[in-house]
C-alpha positions as MATLAB code, in Angstrom:
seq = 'XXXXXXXXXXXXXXXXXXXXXXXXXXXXXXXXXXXXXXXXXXXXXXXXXXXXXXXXXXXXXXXXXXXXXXXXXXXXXXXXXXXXXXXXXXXXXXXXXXXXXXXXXXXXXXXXXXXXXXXXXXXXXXXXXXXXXXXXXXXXXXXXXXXXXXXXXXXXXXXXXXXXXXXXXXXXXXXXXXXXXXXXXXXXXXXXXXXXXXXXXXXXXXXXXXXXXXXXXXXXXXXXXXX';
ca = [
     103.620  116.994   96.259;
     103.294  113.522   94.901;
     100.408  112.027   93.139;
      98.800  109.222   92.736;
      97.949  107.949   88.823;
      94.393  109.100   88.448;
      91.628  106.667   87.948;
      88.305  106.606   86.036;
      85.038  105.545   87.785;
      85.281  102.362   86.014;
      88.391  101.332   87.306;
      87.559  102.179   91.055;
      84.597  100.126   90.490;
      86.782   97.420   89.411;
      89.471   97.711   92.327;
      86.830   98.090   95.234;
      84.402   95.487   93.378;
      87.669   92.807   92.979;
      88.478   93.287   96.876;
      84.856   92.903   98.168;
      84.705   89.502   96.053;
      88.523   88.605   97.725;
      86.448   89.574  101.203;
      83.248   87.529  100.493;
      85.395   84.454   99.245;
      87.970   84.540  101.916;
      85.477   85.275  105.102;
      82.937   82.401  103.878;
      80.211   83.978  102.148;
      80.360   86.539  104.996;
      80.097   84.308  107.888;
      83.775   84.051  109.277;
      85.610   87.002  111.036;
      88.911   88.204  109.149;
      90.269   91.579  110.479;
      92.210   92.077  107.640;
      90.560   90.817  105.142;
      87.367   92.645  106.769;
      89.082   95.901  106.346;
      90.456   95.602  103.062;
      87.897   97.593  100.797;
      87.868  100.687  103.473;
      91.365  100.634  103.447;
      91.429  100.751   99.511;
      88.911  103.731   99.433;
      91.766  105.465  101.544;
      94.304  105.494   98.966;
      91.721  105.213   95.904;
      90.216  108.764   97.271;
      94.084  110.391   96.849;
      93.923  109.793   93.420;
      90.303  111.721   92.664;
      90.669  115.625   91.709;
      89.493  117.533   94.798;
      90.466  120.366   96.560;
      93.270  119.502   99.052;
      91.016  119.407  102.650;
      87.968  117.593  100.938;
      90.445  115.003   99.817;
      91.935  114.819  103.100;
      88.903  115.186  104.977;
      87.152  111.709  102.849;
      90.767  110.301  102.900;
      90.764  110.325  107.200;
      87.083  109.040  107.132;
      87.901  105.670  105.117;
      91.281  105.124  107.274;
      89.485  105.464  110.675;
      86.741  103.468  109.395;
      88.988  100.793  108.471;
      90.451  100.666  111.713;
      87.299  100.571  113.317;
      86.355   97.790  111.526;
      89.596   96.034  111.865;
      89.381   96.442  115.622;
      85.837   95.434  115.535;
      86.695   92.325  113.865;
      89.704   91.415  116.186;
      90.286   91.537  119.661;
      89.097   94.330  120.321;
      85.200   93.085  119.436;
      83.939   93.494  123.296;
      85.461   96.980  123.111;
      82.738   99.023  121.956;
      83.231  102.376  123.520;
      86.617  102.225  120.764;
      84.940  101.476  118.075;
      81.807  103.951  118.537;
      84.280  106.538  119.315;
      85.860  105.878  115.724;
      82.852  105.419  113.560;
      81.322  108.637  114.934;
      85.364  110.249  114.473;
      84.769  109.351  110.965;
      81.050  110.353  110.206;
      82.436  113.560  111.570;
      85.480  113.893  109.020;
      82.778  113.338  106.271;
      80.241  115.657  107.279;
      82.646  118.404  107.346;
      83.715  117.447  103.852;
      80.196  118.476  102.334;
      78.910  120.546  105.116;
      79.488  124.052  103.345;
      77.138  122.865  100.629;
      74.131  122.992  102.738;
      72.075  125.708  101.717;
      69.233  124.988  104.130;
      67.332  122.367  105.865;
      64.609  119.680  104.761;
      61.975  120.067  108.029;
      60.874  116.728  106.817;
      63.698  114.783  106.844;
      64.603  116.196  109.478;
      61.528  115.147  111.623;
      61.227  111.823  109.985;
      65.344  110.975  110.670;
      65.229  112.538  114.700;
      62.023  110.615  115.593;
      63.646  107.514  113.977;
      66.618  107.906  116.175;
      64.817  109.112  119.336;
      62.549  105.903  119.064;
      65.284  103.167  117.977;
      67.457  104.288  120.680;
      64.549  104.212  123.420;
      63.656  100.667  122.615;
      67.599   99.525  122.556;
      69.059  101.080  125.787;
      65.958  102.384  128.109;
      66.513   98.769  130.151;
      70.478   99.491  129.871;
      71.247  102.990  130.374;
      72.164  102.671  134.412;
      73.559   99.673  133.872;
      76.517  100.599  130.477;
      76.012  104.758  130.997;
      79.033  105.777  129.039;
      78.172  103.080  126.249;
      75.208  104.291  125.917;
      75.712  107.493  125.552;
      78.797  106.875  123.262;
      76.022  105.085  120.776;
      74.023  108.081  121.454;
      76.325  110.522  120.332;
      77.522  108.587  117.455;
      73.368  107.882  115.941;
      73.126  111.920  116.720;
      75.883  112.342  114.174;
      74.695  109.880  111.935;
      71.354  111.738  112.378;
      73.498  114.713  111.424;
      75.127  113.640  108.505;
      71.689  111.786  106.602;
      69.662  115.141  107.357;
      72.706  117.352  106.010;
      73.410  115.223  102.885;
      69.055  114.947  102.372;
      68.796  118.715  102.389;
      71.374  118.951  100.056;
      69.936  117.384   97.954;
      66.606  117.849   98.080;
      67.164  121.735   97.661;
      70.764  122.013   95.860;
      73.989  122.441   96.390;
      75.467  126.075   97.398;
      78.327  125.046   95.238;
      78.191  125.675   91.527;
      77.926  123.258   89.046;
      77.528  120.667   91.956;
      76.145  117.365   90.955;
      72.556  116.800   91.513;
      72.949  112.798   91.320;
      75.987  113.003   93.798;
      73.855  114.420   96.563;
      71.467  111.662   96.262;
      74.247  108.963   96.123;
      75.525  110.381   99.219;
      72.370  110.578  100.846;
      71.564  107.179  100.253;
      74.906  105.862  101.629;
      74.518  107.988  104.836;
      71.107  105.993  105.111;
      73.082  102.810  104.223;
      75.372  103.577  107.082;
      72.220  104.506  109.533;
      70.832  100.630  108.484;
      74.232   98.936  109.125;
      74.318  100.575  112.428;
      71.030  100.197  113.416;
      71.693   96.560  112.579;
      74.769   96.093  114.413;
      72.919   97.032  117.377;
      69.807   95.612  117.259;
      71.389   92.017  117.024;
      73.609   93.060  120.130;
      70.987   94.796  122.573;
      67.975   93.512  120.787;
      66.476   90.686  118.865;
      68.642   89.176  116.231;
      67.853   89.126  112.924;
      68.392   85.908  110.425;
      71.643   86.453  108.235;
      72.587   89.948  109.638;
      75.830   89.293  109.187;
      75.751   89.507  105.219;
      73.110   91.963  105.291;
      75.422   94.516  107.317;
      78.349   93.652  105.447;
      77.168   94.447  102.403;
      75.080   97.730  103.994;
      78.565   98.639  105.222;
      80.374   97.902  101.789;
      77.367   99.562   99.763;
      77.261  102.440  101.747;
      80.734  103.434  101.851;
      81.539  103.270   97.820;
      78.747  105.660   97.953;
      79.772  108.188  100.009;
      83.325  108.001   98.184;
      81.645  108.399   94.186;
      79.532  111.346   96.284;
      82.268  113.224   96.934;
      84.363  112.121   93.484;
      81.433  113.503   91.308;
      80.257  116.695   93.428;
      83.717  118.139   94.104;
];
């Protein structure tokens, strides 16, 4: 099977850090909508996660998460912006794909987060959609489903590491990196939403951006450093 040339840390940094910068310049600090350009650094993690060296169905399982990310957010970004049932279907198609690439480490829950992360959800969805559930059922519910497997993915990757990995010689510091970018992902959603069925907050646009570029690099050096 071919390969791709392996890189160092470094030089992902430097590829994904050059193509953010090409994003900020060419969408206006942020501020203008460019499908392509918007879907860029995903895309990149895609092809920069074949070149890591990681058993074949981890690879494969991060691989599929960054490509239907990117084409969430490139649908997102386009025409397809009032379809939302699409795009929740793909982000939670994608958290999905990731959880089951660290799942097997669990080796058992953290109660707290746990409690902390459902009552979170429970309450943020509440004050979103109680007014809108009759009126957008299926949306709702598709948002539903997708912060239950966000929910699903931050308390998985918390436990992890909070007590350990079930794998040997697993990375402490990659467990928190990819706990962190699973709570990244929980703010840029949250944000997305609040400033669509809620009240909208000042410059959301950068701050989910870079949530959404922060969170992902993330969850790809998680899985580059623990497996």
């Amino acid at each position: 099977m071919f390969d791709l040339p392996l890189l160092n840390l470094a030089e992902v940094l430097a590829v994904y850090g050059g193509l953010c910068g090409l994003l900020y310049v060419g969408t206006d600090g942020f501020y203008r909508e460019a499908p392509f350009l918007n879907s860029i650094p995903t895309l990149s993690l895609t092809i920069l996660t074949l070149t890591l060296r990681v058993k074949g169905t981890i690879k494969l399982l991060t691989s599929l998460t960054f490509l239907v990310l990117a084409f969430s957010v490139y649908l997102y970004s386009s025409q397809w912006h009032n379809n939302l049932q699409t795009v929740c279907a793909l982000f939670t198609i994608a958290h999905i794909s990731y959880i089951l690439s660290f799942i097997l480490s669990l080796r058992r829950l953290w109660f707290g987060c746990a409690v902390v992360v459902i009552t979170y959800v429970i309450a943020f969805l509440y004050f979103c959609f109680v007014d809108l559930f009759w009126s957008i059922p299926i949306l709702v519910l598709n948002f539903c489903l997708l912060f239950m497997t966000l929910a699903t993915s931050v308390i998985s990757a918390g436990s992890i590491w909070h007590y350990g990995s079930k794998r040997e010689n697993a990375e402490q510091q990659a467990a928190l990196l990819r706990f962190l970018g699973l709570l990244s992902f929980m703010a840029y959603v949250s944000l997305l939403l609040l400033n669509r069925f809620g009240n909208r907050i000042d410059r959301s646009n950068y701050i989910s951006i870079l949530l959404f570029c922060i969170g992902q690099l993330l969850l790809f050096i998680a899985n580059a450093r623990a497996f």
